[in-house]
Short mmCIF file of C-alpha atoms in Angstrom, two decimals:
data_model
loop_
_atom_site.label_atom_id
_atom_site.label_comp_id
_atom_site.label_asym_id
_atom_site.label_seq_id
_atom_site.Cartn_x
_atom_site.Cartn_y
_atom_site.Cartn_z
CA UNK A 46 -13.34 -12.54 19.37
CA UNK A 47 -10.42 -14.06 21.25
CA UNK A 48 -7.37 -12.22 20.02
CA UNK A 49 -6.36 -9.71 17.40
CA UNK A 50 -2.97 -9.20 15.79
CA UNK A 51 -2.77 -5.53 14.77
CA UNK A 52 -1.47 -4.37 11.40
CA UNK A 53 2.24 -3.64 11.32
CA UNK A 54 4.70 -2.21 8.86
CA UNK A 55 8.47 -2.46 8.65
CA UNK A 56 10.76 0.34 7.51
CA UNK A 57 14.26 -0.61 6.37
CA UNK A 58 16.80 1.99 7.48
CA UNK A 59 20.32 2.21 6.12
CA UNK A 60 23.41 3.84 7.60
CA UNK A 61 24.86 6.87 5.81
CA UNK A 62 28.61 6.60 5.25
CA UNK A 63 30.53 9.88 5.15
CA UNK A 64 33.67 8.39 3.59
CA UNK A 65 34.88 10.38 0.59
CA UNK A 66 31.85 12.65 0.25
CA UNK A 67 32.03 16.07 -1.35
CA UNK A 68 31.55 19.34 0.53
CA UNK A 69 28.27 19.92 -1.30
CA UNK A 70 27.01 16.53 -0.23
CA UNK A 71 28.16 17.06 3.34
CA UNK A 72 26.16 20.29 3.43
CA UNK A 73 23.06 18.45 2.25
CA UNK A 74 23.41 15.41 4.50
CA UNK A 75 22.06 17.27 7.53
CA UNK A 76 18.62 17.00 5.94
CA UNK A 77 19.23 13.52 4.57
CA UNK A 78 20.09 12.20 8.05
CA UNK A 79 16.55 12.98 9.14
CA UNK A 80 14.98 9.53 9.78
CA UNK A 81 12.02 10.31 7.52
CA UNK A 82 14.47 10.37 4.57
CA UNK A 83 16.13 7.03 5.35
CA UNK A 84 13.61 4.56 3.98
CA UNK A 85 14.75 2.64 0.92
CA UNK A 86 13.30 -0.09 -1.26
CA UNK A 87 14.38 -3.18 -3.15
CA UNK A 88 15.99 -2.18 -6.45
CA UNK A 89 16.23 -4.10 -9.71
CA UNK A 90 19.46 -5.17 -11.39
CA UNK A 91 20.05 -2.59 -14.12
CA UNK A 92 23.55 -3.36 -15.43
CA UNK A 93 23.56 -3.27 -19.25
CA UNK A 94 19.77 -3.47 -19.20
CA UNK A 95 16.92 -1.41 -20.69
CA UNK A 96 14.90 0.40 -18.03
CA UNK A 97 11.21 1.30 -18.03
CA UNK A 98 9.83 3.40 -15.16
CA UNK A 99 6.19 4.23 -14.53
CA UNK A 100 5.13 6.60 -11.75
CA UNK A 101 1.64 7.90 -10.97
CA UNK A 102 1.47 10.94 -8.72
CA UNK A 103 -0.60 13.89 -7.57
CA UNK A 104 1.60 17.03 -7.77
CA UNK A 105 0.92 19.92 -5.42
CA UNK A 106 1.55 23.62 -5.82
CA UNK A 107 1.94 25.91 -8.81
CA UNK A 108 5.36 24.49 -9.71
CA UNK A 109 5.69 20.93 -8.34
CA UNK A 110 9.17 20.05 -7.25
CA UNK A 111 11.18 17.07 -6.08
CA UNK A 112 12.26 13.50 -6.68
CA UNK A 113 9.68 10.86 -7.50
CA UNK A 114 12.24 8.06 -7.30
CA UNK A 115 16.01 7.76 -7.44
CA UNK A 116 18.44 4.84 -7.60
CA UNK A 117 22.19 5.38 -7.35
CA UNK A 118 24.33 8.50 -7.53
CA UNK A 119 26.56 10.41 -9.91
CA UNK A 120 28.77 7.46 -10.83
CA UNK A 121 25.82 5.32 -11.90
CA UNK A 122 22.13 5.92 -11.41
CA UNK A 123 18.81 7.27 -12.58
CA UNK A 124 16.14 9.59 -11.20
CA UNK A 125 12.66 10.70 -12.16
CA UNK A 126 11.66 14.08 -10.75
CA UNK A 127 9.87 17.40 -11.10
CA UNK A 128 12.00 20.47 -11.77
CA UNK A 129 9.95 23.67 -11.35
CA UNK A 130 6.82 21.91 -12.55
CA UNK A 131 8.52 20.07 -15.43
CA UNK A 132 8.86 16.25 -15.29
CA UNK A 133 12.48 15.24 -15.94
CA UNK A 134 14.33 11.93 -16.36
CA UNK A 135 18.03 11.89 -15.42
CA UNK A 136 20.67 9.25 -16.10
CA UNK A 137 24.18 9.48 -14.64
CA UNK A 138 27.10 7.58 -16.13
CA UNK A 139 30.62 8.18 -14.83
CA UNK A 140 29.59 11.51 -13.27
CA UNK A 141 28.08 12.80 -16.52
CA UNK A 142 24.36 13.59 -16.32
CA UNK A 143 22.06 13.00 -19.30
CA UNK A 144 18.48 14.30 -19.16
CA UNK A 145 15.22 14.38 -21.04
CA UNK A 146 12.57 16.93 -20.04
CA UNK A 147 8.87 17.21 -20.69
CA UNK A 148 7.76 20.15 -22.85
CA UNK A 149 5.41 21.91 -20.40
CA UNK A 150 4.58 22.18 -16.68
CA UNK A 151 2.29 19.56 -15.14
CA UNK A 152 0.06 20.42 -12.17
CA UNK A 153 -2.60 17.68 -12.30
CA UNK A 154 -2.68 13.98 -11.51
CA UNK A 155 -0.03 12.46 -13.74
CA UNK A 156 1.21 9.15 -15.12
CA UNK A 157 4.84 9.44 -16.19
CA UNK A 158 6.62 6.78 -18.22
CA UNK A 159 10.40 7.00 -18.66
CA UNK A 160 12.44 4.66 -20.86
CA UNK A 161 16.16 4.11 -21.34
CA UNK A 162 17.35 1.67 -23.96
CA UNK A 163 20.30 1.45 -26.33
CA UNK A 164 18.64 3.80 -28.84
CA UNK A 165 16.80 6.52 -26.86
CA UNK A 166 15.94 8.12 -23.56
CA UNK A 167 12.26 9.04 -23.58
CA UNK A 168 9.64 10.62 -21.35
CA UNK A 169 5.87 10.44 -21.79
CA UNK A 170 3.20 12.12 -19.65
CA UNK A 171 -0.41 10.93 -19.45
CA UNK A 172 -0.12 8.85 -22.60
CA UNK A 173 1.01 11.69 -24.87
CA UNK A 174 3.68 11.06 -27.54
CA UNK A 175 7.07 10.91 -25.82
CA UNK A 176 9.87 13.41 -25.86
CA UNK A 177 13.06 11.59 -26.87
CA UNK A 178 16.80 12.21 -26.97
CA UNK A 179 19.61 9.92 -28.16
CA UNK A 180 20.55 7.28 -25.61
CA UNK A 181 23.78 7.83 -23.65
CA UNK A 182 24.00 4.04 -23.41
CA UNK A 183 22.91 1.57 -20.76
CA UNK A 184 24.24 1.67 -17.20
CA UNK A 185 27.61 -0.08 -17.06
CA UNK A 186 27.53 -0.78 -13.32
CA UNK A 187 24.88 -1.48 -10.70
CA UNK A 188 24.20 1.62 -8.58
CA UNK A 189 25.61 1.06 -5.10
CA UNK A 190 23.01 3.28 -3.43
CA UNK A 191 19.53 1.88 -2.89
CA UNK A 192 16.24 2.96 -4.40
CA UNK A 193 14.44 5.90 -2.76
CA UNK A 194 10.81 6.82 -3.43
CA UNK A 195 9.52 10.35 -2.86
CA UNK A 196 12.99 11.83 -2.32
CA UNK A 197 16.67 11.05 -2.92
CA UNK A 198 18.03 9.61 0.30
CA UNK A 199 21.77 9.95 -0.15
CA UNK A 200 23.51 11.15 -3.32
CA UNK A 201 21.97 13.14 -6.14
CA UNK A 202 21.68 11.62 -9.60
CA UNK A 203 20.76 14.90 -11.29
CA UNK A 204 21.34 18.60 -10.78
CA UNK A 205 19.69 18.98 -7.37
CA UNK A 206 20.51 18.82 -3.67
CA UNK A 207 19.38 15.80 -1.66
CA UNK A 208 16.90 14.90 -0.27
CA UNK A 209 14.76 17.11 -2.59
CA UNK A 210 11.42 15.59 -1.45
CA UNK A 211 8.51 15.50 -3.86
CA UNK A 212 5.89 18.18 -3.19
CA UNK A 213 2.89 15.93 -3.70
CA UNK A 214 1.61 12.40 -3.29
CA UNK A 215 3.01 9.36 -5.07
CA UNK A 216 0.27 6.89 -6.02
CA UNK A 217 2.31 4.08 -7.57
CA UNK A 218 5.76 3.23 -8.88
CA UNK A 219 7.04 0.49 -11.17
CA UNK A 220 10.50 -0.26 -12.56
CA UNK A 221 11.10 -2.91 -15.22
CA UNK A 222 14.74 -3.70 -15.97
CA UNK A 223 15.24 -5.98 -18.94
CA UNK A 224 11.71 -7.24 -18.39
CA UNK A 225 12.58 -8.62 -14.95
CA UNK A 226 10.84 -7.49 -11.77
CA UNK A 227 12.76 -6.44 -8.67
CA UNK A 228 13.73 -9.43 -6.50
CA UNK A 229 11.72 -10.31 -3.43
CA UNK A 230 12.76 -12.09 -0.27
CA UNK A 231 11.94 -15.73 0.31
CA UNK A 232 9.59 -16.94 3.03
CA UNK A 233 11.52 -17.91 6.14
CA UNK A 234 12.06 -21.57 6.96
CA UNK A 235 9.71 -23.25 9.48
CA UNK A 236 12.55 -23.28 12.03
CA UNK A 237 13.25 -19.57 11.59
CA UNK A 238 9.56 -18.77 12.05
CA UNK A 239 9.23 -21.00 15.14
CA UNK A 240 12.35 -19.50 16.70
CA UNK A 241 11.19 -15.98 15.85
CA UNK A 242 7.77 -16.57 17.38
CA UNK A 243 9.49 -17.68 20.58
CA UNK A 244 12.00 -14.82 20.76
CA UNK A 245 9.37 -12.26 19.68
CA UNK A 246 12.06 -9.73 18.77
CA UNK A 247 12.04 -9.40 14.98
CA UNK A 248 9.80 -9.24 11.94
CA UNK A 249 9.01 -12.59 10.31
CA UNK A 250 8.24 -13.26 6.65
CA UNK A 251 5.64 -16.01 7.02
CA UNK A 252 3.75 -16.10 3.73
CA UNK A 253 4.59 -15.26 0.14
CA UNK A 254 2.30 -13.40 -2.24
CA UNK A 255 1.15 -9.83 -2.88
CA UNK A 256 -0.99 -8.44 -0.05
CA UNK A 257 -1.78 -5.01 1.40
CA UNK A 258 -3.66 -4.20 4.59
CA UNK A 259 -2.98 -7.68 6.03
CA UNK A 260 -5.39 -8.63 8.80
CA UNK A 261 -4.96 -11.66 11.07
CA UNK A 262 -7.40 -12.86 13.70
CA UNK A 263 -7.75 -16.04 15.78
CA UNK A 264 -11.07 -17.75 15.13
CA UNK A 265 -13.22 -19.99 17.34
CA UNK A 266 -11.23 -23.06 16.22
CA UNK A 267 -7.89 -21.50 17.32
CA UNK A 268 -6.77 -21.09 13.71
CA UNK A 269 -5.22 -17.85 12.54
CA UNK A 270 -7.33 -16.35 9.75
CA UNK A 271 -5.57 -14.05 7.27
CA UNK A 272 -7.06 -11.72 4.66
CA UNK A 273 -6.23 -8.37 3.09
CA UNK A 274 -6.25 -6.38 -0.13
CA UNK A 275 -5.33 -8.85 -2.88
CA UNK A 276 -4.95 -9.19 -6.66
CA UNK A 277 -7.64 -11.01 -8.58
CA UNK A 278 -6.93 -14.76 -8.25
CA UNK A 279 -4.54 -15.84 -10.99
CA UNK A 280 -3.39 -12.27 -11.75
CA UNK A 281 0.05 -12.81 -13.39
CA UNK A 282 1.37 -9.42 -12.27
CA UNK A 283 1.37 -10.70 -8.70
CA UNK A 284 4.68 -12.29 -9.71
CA UNK A 285 5.90 -9.99 -12.48
CA UNK A 286 5.19 -6.75 -10.57
CA UNK A 287 5.76 -7.70 -6.90
CA UNK A 288 6.16 -4.10 -5.70
CA UNK A 289 2.98 -2.81 -7.30
CA UNK A 290 1.47 -0.31 -4.86
CA UNK A 291 -2.11 -1.30 -5.64
CA UNK A 292 -2.97 2.30 -6.51
CA UNK A 293 -3.68 4.21 -9.69
CA UNK A 294 -4.01 2.83 -13.22
CA UNK A 295 -1.23 0.32 -12.57
CA UNK A 296 -3.16 -1.32 -9.70
CA UNK A 297 -3.36 -5.12 -9.58
CA UNK A 298 -6.02 -5.10 -6.84
CA UNK A 299 -8.98 -7.36 -7.58
CA UNK A 300 -12.55 -7.61 -6.32
CA UNK A 301 -12.53 -10.83 -4.32
CA UNK A 302 -11.69 -11.35 -0.62
CA UNK A 303 -9.13 -14.15 -0.43
CA UNK A 304 -8.74 -15.88 2.95
CA UNK A 305 -6.24 -18.34 4.43
CA UNK A 306 -5.98 -20.05 7.80
CA UNK A 307 -3.11 -21.60 9.76
CA UNK A 308 -2.58 -23.38 13.07
CA UNK A 309 1.02 -22.23 13.47
CA UNK A 310 1.61 -19.23 11.13
CA UNK A 311 3.83 -21.55 9.02
CA UNK A 312 1.56 -23.76 6.91
CA UNK A 313 -1.32 -21.88 5.28
CA UNK A 314 -4.54 -23.40 3.95
CA UNK A 315 -6.45 -21.44 1.33
CA UNK A 316 -10.17 -20.96 2.00
CA UNK A 317 -10.63 -19.55 -1.48
CA UNK A 318 -12.66 -16.40 -2.07
CA UNK A 319 -15.80 -16.71 0.10
CA UNK A 320 -16.81 -13.08 -0.57
CA UNK A 321 -16.59 -10.74 -3.54
CA UNK A 322 -18.23 -7.51 -4.67
CA UNK A 323 -21.15 -9.42 -6.17
CA UNK A 324 -21.97 -10.62 -2.64
CA UNK A 325 -22.14 -7.03 -1.38
CA UNK A 326 -25.09 -4.71 -0.89
CA UNK A 327 -24.00 -2.33 -3.67
CA UNK A 328 -24.18 -4.98 -6.39
CA UNK A 329 -27.80 -5.53 -5.36
CA UNK A 330 -28.56 -1.83 -4.98
CA UNK A 331 -26.84 -0.48 -8.11
CA UNK A 332 -26.47 -3.34 -10.64
CA UNK A 333 -26.45 -0.88 -13.54
CA UNK A 334 -23.26 0.71 -12.21
CA UNK A 335 -21.55 -2.68 -12.14
CA UNK A 336 -22.61 -3.32 -15.72
CA UNK A 337 -21.17 0.04 -16.84
CA UNK A 338 -17.72 -0.40 -15.26
CA UNK A 339 -15.34 -3.08 -16.62
CA UNK A 340 -14.44 -5.76 -14.09
CA UNK A 341 -10.74 -4.82 -14.11
CA UNK A 342 -11.82 -1.51 -12.52
CA UNK A 343 -13.68 -3.21 -9.66
CA UNK A 344 -11.69 -2.97 -6.43
CA UNK A 345 -12.23 -4.59 -3.03
CA UNK A 346 -9.98 -2.96 -0.44
CA UNK A 347 -8.98 -3.78 3.15
CA UNK A 348 -11.21 -6.77 3.94
CA UNK A 349 -11.35 -7.99 7.52
CA UNK A 350 -13.15 -10.96 9.09
CA UNK A 351 -14.45 -10.95 12.67
CA UNK A 352 -15.95 -13.80 14.73
CA UNK A 353 -19.14 -12.56 16.42
CA UNK A 354 -19.70 -15.58 18.67
CA UNK A 355 -22.23 -17.40 16.49
CA UNK A 356 -21.31 -16.25 12.96
CA UNK A 357 -18.74 -14.27 10.99
CA UNK A 358 -18.71 -10.65 9.89
CA UNK A 359 -16.75 -9.30 6.92
CA UNK A 360 -16.00 -5.62 6.41
CA UNK A 361 -14.29 -3.83 3.53
CA UNK A 362 -14.29 -0.63 1.49
CA UNK A 363 -14.48 -0.10 -2.28
CA UNK A 364 -13.75 2.91 -4.52
CA UNK A 365 -15.27 1.31 -7.63
CA UNK A 366 -17.68 0.55 -9.25
CA UNK A 367 -19.55 2.13 -6.28
CA UNK A 368 -17.81 4.17 -3.61
CA UNK A 369 -19.17 2.29 -0.63
CA UNK A 370 -18.40 -0.11 2.21
CA UNK A 371 -19.87 -3.47 3.15
CA UNK A 372 -20.72 -4.94 6.54
CA UNK A 373 -21.73 -8.49 5.65
CA UNK A 374 -22.67 -11.36 7.99
CA UNK A 375 -22.74 -15.11 7.40
CA UNK A 376 -25.97 -16.96 8.12
CA UNK A 377 -24.15 -19.70 10.02
CA UNK A 378 -20.88 -20.59 11.74
CA UNK A 379 -18.98 -21.31 8.52
CA UNK A 380 -16.95 -18.58 6.85
CA UNK A 381 -18.85 -18.63 3.57
CA UNK A 382 -21.99 -17.32 1.88
CA UNK A 383 -24.81 -16.67 1.66
CA UNK A 384 -24.21 -13.21 3.14
CA UNK A 385 -26.72 -10.81 4.68
CA UNK A 386 -26.44 -7.04 5.10
CA UNK A 387 -28.43 -5.91 8.15
CA UNK A 388 -27.41 -2.26 7.77
CA UNK A 389 -27.94 -2.22 4.00
CA UNK A 390 -26.85 0.87 2.12
CA UNK A 391 -27.11 2.99 5.28
CA UNK A 392 -23.51 2.00 5.96
CA UNK A 393 -22.51 4.41 3.18
CA UNK A 394 -18.91 5.22 2.28
CA UNK A 395 -17.15 4.22 5.50
CA UNK A 396 -13.43 4.08 4.69
CA UNK A 397 -11.66 0.86 5.75
CA UNK A 398 -14.32 -0.20 8.29
CA UNK A 399 -13.34 -2.43 11.18
CA UNK A 400 -15.10 -3.89 14.23
CA UNK A 401 -14.22 -3.68 17.93
CA UNK A 402 -15.87 -5.75 20.68
CA UNK A 403 -15.89 -3.98 24.04
CA UNK A 404 -15.78 -5.79 27.36
CA UNK A 405 -19.43 -4.87 28.02
CA UNK A 406 -20.49 -6.78 24.90
CA UNK A 407 -21.01 -3.74 22.66
CA UNK A 408 -19.74 -3.89 19.10
CA UNK A 409 -18.36 -0.70 17.57
CA UNK A 410 -17.63 0.18 13.95
CA UNK A 411 -14.39 2.07 13.32
CA UNK A 412 -13.67 3.79 10.01
CA UNK A 413 -11.65 6.58 8.44
CA UNK A 414 -9.03 6.48 11.20
CA UNK A 415 -10.91 7.18 13.15
CA UNK A 416 -14.64 7.58 13.55
CA UNK A 417 -16.16 5.33 16.20
CA UNK A 418 -19.84 4.46 16.66
CA UNK A 419 -21.67 1.71 18.63
CA UNK A 420 -23.90 -0.82 16.86
CA UNK A 421 -27.11 -2.42 18.03
CA UNK A 422 -27.28 -6.18 18.65
CA UNK A 423 -28.32 -7.19 15.13
CA UNK A 424 -25.88 -4.76 13.42
CA UNK A 425 -28.74 -2.99 11.64
CA UNK A 426 -28.04 0.54 12.89
CA UNK A 427 -25.82 2.76 15.00
CA UNK A 428 -27.06 3.54 18.49
CA UNK A 429 -25.20 6.83 18.84
CA UNK A 430 -23.48 9.44 16.69
CA UNK A 431 -19.93 8.84 15.54
CA UNK A 432 -17.13 10.17 17.74
CA UNK A 433 -13.77 11.10 16.24
CA UNK A 434 -10.56 9.89 17.89
CA UNK A 435 -7.27 11.70 17.24
CA UNK A 436 -3.86 11.46 18.93
CA UNK A 437 -2.99 13.92 21.67
CA UNK A 438 0.30 14.78 19.98
CA UNK A 439 1.55 15.37 16.44
CA UNK A 440 3.92 13.86 13.89
CA UNK A 441 6.09 15.09 11.02
CA UNK A 442 5.28 14.11 7.43
CA UNK A 443 8.02 13.41 4.84
CA UNK A 444 7.55 16.92 3.43
CA UNK A 445 8.16 18.46 6.87
CA UNK A 446 4.58 19.32 7.89
CA UNK A 447 3.36 18.81 11.46
CA UNK A 448 -0.03 17.05 11.56
CA UNK A 449 -2.16 15.86 14.46
CA UNK A 450 -4.09 13.01 12.83
CA UNK A 451 -2.99 9.37 12.94
CA UNK A 452 -3.76 8.82 9.25
CA UNK A 453 -6.74 7.95 7.07
CA UNK A 454 -6.99 4.14 7.14
CA UNK A 455 -6.23 0.95 9.01
CA UNK A 456 -7.95 1.62 12.34
CA UNK A 457 -7.91 -1.12 14.98
CA UNK A 458 -8.74 -1.01 18.67
CA UNK A 459 -8.05 -3.31 21.62
CA UNK A 460 -8.75 -3.22 25.34
CA UNK A 461 -5.45 -4.05 27.05
CA UNK A 462 -5.60 -4.01 30.83
CA UNK A 463 -7.47 -0.85 31.82
CA UNK A 464 -6.53 1.04 28.63
CA UNK A 465 -8.16 1.26 25.21
CA UNK A 466 -5.35 1.09 22.65
CA UNK A 467 -5.94 2.59 19.20
CA UNK A 468 -3.79 1.33 16.30
CA UNK A 469 -3.56 2.92 12.88
#
């Protein structure tokens, strides 16, 4: 393995303007100025348009509280939230708030669907018949405050004080406005990418398409190889639902590992889908489970490819049909099947497995962010017990908790100079 480009993420931060704010808002902005409450997301155009919102979440506590998502403020906006355990949908038009509330507390994993059209405002929980109220009308102006997820970053839409973070975990969000998905940026021009690669001082949008857990590595031919969690090839929601989180019942994640390669990070050549769940050890070990579960509920997550010197390795995790990971090797130098599984089912349920090649020639398997264990030469077994790696310090979560772990997925390691650097 010659070089690895670690996984990165980009957070868009906006500047809070204090011009013309109310005293109540000024009192709340001390919390809102906290950097963990300044992330915002692309928002759809909602002027004079029906709105359909779907959120899947895991509430926490006896009476879950907080904003699931919010777009806008009191002049024009909408919010979906929990209010003392009760899901609630708020619409604000010219500083007047209109709401529809669910009829009982919800404390379990939930799928909430909220609708605003010219006839009704409605709220449905876990597929039950909706609660409806007469529509106050469609939004007459585009909210001038961006979309926040998991809290309200700037100005409240409903009767609450910002940031009002959600006391749970959000699995997925989706907003349809007039049937149109939220806009997405365009891939940068070849010149912009070339200049950015030279200056090395900004994020570059180099390839279009829906992808999570992107993984890029330079292969033996000096091509960049890209893979990651992907929709099933041809999945139309890749274009109609570009901000799908890949989680929950709304997931568009498929069960094939799609791979591309590029000489310059500008032009990308598709290598198709050289590996899918039917190539894995679990399809061979538990075929009856695969026959019981519909294909749209098969998921292949976080694939990576690694050049071993004489062949390729592919790792990934899967929550369904079988909760298990794969460590698969090619039988030759080409990145394609047939695939072999020297460790077999002994690999178990390793979460987001990855490989690291030490300077002494030893290969290690990383998983779970992060358990680390050395492998023998033919990758058929571990040669020592797993060792857990955690940061020396701590970090603050969006709900204000101090935790000492780096996370639960996306582990990567590199030897840089005389230091081992752990990414996650």
